XYZ file of N, CA and C in Angstrom:
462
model
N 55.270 -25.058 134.327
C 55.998 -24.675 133.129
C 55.638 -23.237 132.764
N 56.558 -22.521 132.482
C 56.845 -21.263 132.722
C 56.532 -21.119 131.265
N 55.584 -20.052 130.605
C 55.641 -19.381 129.240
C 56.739 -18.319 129.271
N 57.516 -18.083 127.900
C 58.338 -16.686 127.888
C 57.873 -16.188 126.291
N 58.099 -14.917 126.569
C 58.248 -14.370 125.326
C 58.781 -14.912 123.881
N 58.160 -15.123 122.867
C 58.438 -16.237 121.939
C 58.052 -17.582 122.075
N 57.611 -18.166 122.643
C 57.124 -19.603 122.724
C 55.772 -19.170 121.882
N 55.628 -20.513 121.060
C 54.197 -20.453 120.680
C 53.317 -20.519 122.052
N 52.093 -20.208 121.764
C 50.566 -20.224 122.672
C 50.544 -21.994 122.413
N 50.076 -22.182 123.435
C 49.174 -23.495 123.875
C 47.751 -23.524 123.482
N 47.933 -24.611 122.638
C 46.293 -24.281 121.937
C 45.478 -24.620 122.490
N 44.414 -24.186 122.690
C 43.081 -24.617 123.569
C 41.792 -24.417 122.568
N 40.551 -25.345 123.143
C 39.339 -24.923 122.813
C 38.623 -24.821 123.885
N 37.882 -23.823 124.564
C 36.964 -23.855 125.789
C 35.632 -22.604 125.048
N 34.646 -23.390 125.916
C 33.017 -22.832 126.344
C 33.510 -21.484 126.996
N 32.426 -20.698 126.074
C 32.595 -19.035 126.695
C 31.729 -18.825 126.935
N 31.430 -17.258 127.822
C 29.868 -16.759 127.270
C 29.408 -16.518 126.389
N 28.185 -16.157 125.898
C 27.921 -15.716 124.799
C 27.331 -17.222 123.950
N 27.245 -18.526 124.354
C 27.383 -19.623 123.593
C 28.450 -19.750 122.813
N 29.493 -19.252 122.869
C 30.429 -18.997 122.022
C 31.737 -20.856 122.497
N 32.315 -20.854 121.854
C 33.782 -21.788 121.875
C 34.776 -20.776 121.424
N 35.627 -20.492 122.469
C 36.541 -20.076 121.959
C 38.051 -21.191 121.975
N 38.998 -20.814 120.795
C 40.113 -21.286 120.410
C 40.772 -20.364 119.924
N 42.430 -21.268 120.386
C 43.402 -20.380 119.315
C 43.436 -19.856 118.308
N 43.057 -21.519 117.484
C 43.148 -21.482 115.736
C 42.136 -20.134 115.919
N 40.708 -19.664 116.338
C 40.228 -19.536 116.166
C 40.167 -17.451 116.253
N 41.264 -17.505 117.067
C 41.832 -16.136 117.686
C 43.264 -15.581 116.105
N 43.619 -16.541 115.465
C 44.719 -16.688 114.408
C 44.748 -14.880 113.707
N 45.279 -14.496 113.374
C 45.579 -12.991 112.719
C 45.098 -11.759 113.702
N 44.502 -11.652 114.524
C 44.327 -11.316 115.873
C 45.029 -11.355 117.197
N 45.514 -9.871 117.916
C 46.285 -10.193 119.079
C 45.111 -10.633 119.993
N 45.516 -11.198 121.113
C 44.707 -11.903 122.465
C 45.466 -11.506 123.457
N 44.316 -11.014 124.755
C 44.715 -10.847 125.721
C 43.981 -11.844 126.382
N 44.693 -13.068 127.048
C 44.128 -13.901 127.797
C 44.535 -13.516 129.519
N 43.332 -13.201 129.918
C 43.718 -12.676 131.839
C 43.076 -13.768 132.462
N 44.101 -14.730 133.371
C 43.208 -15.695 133.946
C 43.530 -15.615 135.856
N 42.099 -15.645 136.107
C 42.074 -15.308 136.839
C 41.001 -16.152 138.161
N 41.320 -16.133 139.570
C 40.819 -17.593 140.173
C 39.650 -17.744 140.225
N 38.587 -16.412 140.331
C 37.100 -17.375 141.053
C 36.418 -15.774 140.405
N 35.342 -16.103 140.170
C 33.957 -15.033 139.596
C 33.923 -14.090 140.500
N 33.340 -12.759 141.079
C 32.725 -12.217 141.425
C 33.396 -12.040 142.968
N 34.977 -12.276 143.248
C 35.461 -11.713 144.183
C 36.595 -10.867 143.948
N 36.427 -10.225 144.938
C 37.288 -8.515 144.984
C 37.898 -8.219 144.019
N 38.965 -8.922 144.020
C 40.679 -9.143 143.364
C 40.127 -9.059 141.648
N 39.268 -10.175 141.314
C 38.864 -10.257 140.137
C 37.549 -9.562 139.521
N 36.778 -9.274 140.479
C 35.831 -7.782 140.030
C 36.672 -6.953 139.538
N 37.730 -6.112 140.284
C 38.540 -5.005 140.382
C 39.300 -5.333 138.420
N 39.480 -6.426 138.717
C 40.229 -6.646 137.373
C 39.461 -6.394 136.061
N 38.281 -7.245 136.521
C 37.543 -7.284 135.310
C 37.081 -6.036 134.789
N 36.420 -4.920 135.727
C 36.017 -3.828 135.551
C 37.222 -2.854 135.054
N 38.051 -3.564 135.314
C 39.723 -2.710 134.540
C 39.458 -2.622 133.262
N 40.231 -4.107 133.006
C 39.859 -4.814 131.652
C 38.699 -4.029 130.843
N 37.502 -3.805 131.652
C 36.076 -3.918 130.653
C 36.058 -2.191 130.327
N 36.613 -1.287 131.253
C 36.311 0.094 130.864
C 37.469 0.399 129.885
N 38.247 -0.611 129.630
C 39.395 -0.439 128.030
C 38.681 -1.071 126.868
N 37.872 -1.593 127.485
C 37.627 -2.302 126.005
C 37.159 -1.670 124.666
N 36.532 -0.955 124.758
C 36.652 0.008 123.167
C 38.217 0.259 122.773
N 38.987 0.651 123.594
C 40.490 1.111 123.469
C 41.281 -0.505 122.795
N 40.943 -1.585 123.746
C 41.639 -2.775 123.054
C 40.702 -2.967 121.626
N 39.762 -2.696 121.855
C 39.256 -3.184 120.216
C 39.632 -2.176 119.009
N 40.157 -0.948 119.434
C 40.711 0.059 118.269
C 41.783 -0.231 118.336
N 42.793 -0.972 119.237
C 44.301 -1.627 118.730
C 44.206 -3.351 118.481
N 43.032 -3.658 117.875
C 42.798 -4.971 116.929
C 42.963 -6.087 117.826
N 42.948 -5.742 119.155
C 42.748 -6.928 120.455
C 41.935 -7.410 120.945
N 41.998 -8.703 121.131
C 40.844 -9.191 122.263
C 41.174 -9.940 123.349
N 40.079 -9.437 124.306
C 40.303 -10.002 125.562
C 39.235 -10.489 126.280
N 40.067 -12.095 126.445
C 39.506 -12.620 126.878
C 39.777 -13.410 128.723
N 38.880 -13.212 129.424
C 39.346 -13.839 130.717
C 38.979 -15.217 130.607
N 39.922 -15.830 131.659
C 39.801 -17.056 131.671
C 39.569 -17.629 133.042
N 39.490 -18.602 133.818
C 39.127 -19.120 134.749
C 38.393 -20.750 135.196
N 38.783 -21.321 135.796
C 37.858 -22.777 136.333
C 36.198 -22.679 136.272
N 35.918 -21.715 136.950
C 34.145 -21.597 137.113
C 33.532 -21.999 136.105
N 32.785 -22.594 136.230
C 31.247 -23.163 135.374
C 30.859 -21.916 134.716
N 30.459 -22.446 133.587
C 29.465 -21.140 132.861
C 28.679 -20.503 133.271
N 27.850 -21.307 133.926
C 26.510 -20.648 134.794
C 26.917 -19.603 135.490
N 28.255 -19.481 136.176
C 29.202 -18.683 137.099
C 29.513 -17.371 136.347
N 29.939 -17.826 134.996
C 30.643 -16.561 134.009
C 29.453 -15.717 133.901
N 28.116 -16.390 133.343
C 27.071 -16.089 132.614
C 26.964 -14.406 133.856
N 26.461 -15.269 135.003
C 25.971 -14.579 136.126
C 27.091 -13.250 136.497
N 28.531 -13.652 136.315
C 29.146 -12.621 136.465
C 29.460 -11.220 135.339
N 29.143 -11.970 134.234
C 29.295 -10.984 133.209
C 27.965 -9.980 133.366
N 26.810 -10.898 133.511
C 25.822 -10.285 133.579
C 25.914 -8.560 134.770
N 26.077 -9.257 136.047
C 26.185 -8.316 136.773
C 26.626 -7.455 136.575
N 28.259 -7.373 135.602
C 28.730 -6.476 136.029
C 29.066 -5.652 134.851
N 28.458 -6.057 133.656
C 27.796 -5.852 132.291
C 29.121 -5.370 131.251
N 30.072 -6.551 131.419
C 31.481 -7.186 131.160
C 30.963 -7.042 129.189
N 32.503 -6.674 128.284
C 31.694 -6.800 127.200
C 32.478 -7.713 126.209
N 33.459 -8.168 127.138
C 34.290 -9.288 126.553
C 33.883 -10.514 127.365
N 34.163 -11.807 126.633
C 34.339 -13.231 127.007
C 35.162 -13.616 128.002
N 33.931 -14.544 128.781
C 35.369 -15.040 129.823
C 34.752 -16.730 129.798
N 36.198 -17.568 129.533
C 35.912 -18.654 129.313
C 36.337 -19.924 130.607
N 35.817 -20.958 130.622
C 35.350 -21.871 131.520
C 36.589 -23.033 131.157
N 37.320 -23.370 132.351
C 38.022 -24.239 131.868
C 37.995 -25.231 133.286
N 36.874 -25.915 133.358
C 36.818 -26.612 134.313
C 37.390 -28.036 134.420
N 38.186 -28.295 133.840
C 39.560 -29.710 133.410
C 40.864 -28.715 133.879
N 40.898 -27.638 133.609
C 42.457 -26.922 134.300
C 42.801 -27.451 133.392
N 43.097 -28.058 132.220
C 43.630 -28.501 131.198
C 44.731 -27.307 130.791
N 43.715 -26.176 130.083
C 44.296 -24.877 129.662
C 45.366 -24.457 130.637
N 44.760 -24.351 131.985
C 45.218 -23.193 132.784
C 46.776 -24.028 132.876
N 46.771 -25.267 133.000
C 48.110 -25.663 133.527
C 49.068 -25.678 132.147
N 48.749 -26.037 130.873
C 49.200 -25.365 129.848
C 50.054 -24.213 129.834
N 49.069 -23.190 130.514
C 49.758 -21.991 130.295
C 50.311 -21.426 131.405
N 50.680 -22.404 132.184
C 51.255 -22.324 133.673
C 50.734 -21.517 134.808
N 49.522 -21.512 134.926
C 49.146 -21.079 135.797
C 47.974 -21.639 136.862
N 48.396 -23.186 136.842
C 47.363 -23.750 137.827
C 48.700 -24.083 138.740
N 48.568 -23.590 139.760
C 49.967 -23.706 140.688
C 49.196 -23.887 142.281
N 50.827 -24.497 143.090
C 50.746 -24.852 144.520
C 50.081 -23.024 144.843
N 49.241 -23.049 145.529
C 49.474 -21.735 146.109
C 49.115 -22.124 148.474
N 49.379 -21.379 148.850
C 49.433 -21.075 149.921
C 48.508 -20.014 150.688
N 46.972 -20.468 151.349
C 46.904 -19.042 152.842
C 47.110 -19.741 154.262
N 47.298 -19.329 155.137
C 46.992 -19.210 156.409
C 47.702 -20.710 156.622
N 48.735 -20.939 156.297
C 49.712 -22.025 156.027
C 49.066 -23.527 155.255
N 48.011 -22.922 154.841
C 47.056 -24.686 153.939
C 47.754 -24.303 152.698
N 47.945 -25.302 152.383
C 48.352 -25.690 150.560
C 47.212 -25.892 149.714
N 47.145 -25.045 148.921
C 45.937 -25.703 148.046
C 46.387 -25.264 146.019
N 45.657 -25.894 145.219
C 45.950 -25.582 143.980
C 45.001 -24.470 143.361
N 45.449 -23.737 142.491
C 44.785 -22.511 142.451
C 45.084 -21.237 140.969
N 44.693 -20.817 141.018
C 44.779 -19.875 139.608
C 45.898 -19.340 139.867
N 46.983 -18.953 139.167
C 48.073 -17.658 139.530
C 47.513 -16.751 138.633
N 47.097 -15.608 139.446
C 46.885 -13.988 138.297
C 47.726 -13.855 137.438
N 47.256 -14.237 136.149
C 48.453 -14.082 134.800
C 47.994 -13.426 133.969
N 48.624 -12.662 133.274
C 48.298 -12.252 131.838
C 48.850 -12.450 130.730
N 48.327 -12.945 129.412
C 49.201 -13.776 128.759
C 49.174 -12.577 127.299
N 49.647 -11.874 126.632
C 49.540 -11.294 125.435
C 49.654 -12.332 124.414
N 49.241 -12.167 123.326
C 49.479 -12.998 122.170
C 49.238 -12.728 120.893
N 50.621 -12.675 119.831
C 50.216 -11.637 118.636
C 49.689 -12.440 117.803
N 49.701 -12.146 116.869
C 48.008 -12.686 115.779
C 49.004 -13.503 114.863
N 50.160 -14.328 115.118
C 50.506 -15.539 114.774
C 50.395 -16.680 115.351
N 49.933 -16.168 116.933
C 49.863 -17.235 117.996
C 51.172 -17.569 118.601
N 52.202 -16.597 118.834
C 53.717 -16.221 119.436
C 52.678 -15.759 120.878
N 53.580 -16.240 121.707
C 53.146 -15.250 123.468
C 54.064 -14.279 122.691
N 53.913 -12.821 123.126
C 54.196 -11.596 122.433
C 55.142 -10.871 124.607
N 53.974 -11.517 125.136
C 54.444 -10.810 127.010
C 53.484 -11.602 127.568
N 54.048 -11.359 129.087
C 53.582 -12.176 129.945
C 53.659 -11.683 131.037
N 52.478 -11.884 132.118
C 52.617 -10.579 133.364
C 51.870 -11.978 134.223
N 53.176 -12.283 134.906
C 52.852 -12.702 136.164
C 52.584 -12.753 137.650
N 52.035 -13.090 138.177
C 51.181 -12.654 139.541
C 50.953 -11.150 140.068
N 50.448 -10.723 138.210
C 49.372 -9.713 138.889
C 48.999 -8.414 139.751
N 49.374 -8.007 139.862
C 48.604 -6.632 140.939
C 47.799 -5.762 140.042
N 46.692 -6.032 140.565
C 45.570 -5.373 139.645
C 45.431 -4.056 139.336
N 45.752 -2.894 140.231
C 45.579 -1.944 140.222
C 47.000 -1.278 138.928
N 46.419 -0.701 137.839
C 46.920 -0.300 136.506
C 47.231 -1.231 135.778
N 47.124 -2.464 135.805
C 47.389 -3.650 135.206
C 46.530 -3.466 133.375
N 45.773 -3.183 133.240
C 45.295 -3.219 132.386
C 45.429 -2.297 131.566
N 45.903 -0.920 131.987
C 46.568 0.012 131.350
C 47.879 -0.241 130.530
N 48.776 -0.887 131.434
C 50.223 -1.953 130.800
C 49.514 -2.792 129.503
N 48.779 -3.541 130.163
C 48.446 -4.685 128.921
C 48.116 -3.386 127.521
N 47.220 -2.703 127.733
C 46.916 -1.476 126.371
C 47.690 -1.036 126.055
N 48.688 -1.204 126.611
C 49.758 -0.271 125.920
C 50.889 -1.562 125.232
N 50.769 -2.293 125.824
C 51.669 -3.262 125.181
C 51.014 -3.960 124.033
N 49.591 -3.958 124.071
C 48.951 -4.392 123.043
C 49.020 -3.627 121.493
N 49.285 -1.889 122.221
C 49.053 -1.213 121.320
C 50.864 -1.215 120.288
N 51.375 -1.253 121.390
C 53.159 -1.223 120.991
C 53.315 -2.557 119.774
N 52.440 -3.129 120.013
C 53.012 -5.265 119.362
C 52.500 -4.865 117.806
């Protein structure tokens, strides 16, 4: 199930870093950038995160937050934030509950095996809890520049 522009957000509550719970309700008068993305600490999603993380003063002076999302265990986030000294939340949704919510636990395909899997999404969301945009499957490289600017435009 496909999100579009105007649909309310799918509410969630999930375990972040930080000891934190994050939620919708909890995101309410605040835009959100939710980037979800498949597995900790490989290429595709380093590259991203370190996107994401060298804007982040810039998303927090246009009243945004961003948060990544992903399957991995906390212990996983903990270790990856740590490394790579990330200064936003990335939250644990190990039920896929969320992710398929927001349509992005999908069939995916390598080397002709089928398997189920994250689709690189980015979900905007303005501080009524409206999806505001939506950037599907991803290509990392300037990706996060788009999201700042669309964050900053909303």
């Amino acid at each position: 199930m496909a999100l579009n522009p105007g649909d309310p957000a799918p509410d969630f509550s999930l375990p972040a870093t930080g000891d934190e719970t994050l939620s919708l309700a909890g995101l309410k008068g605040r835009k959100a950038v939710l980037y979800f993305y498949p597995k900790d600490d490989t290429s595709g999603c380093t590259l991203e995160a370190q996107a994401f993380n060298a804007l982040t003063d810039a998303f927090a002076a246009a009243d945004t937050v961003v948060i990544g999302v992903s399957p991995d265990p906390m212990k996983s986030h903990d270790k990856f934030r740590e490394k790579y000294g990330l200064g936003f939340p990335l939250a644990s949704d190990e039920t896929k509950a969320m992710l398929e919510a927001y349509g992005v636990w999908v069939e995916k395909s390598m080397y002709g095996r089928k398997y189920m899997g994250v689709e690189r999404t980015t979900v905007l969301i303005d501080r009524d809890g409206t999806i505001a945009q939506v950037w599907p499957k991803v290509k990392v490289p300037g990706h996060a520049d788009a999201v700042l600017a669309a964050a900053k435009a909303l």
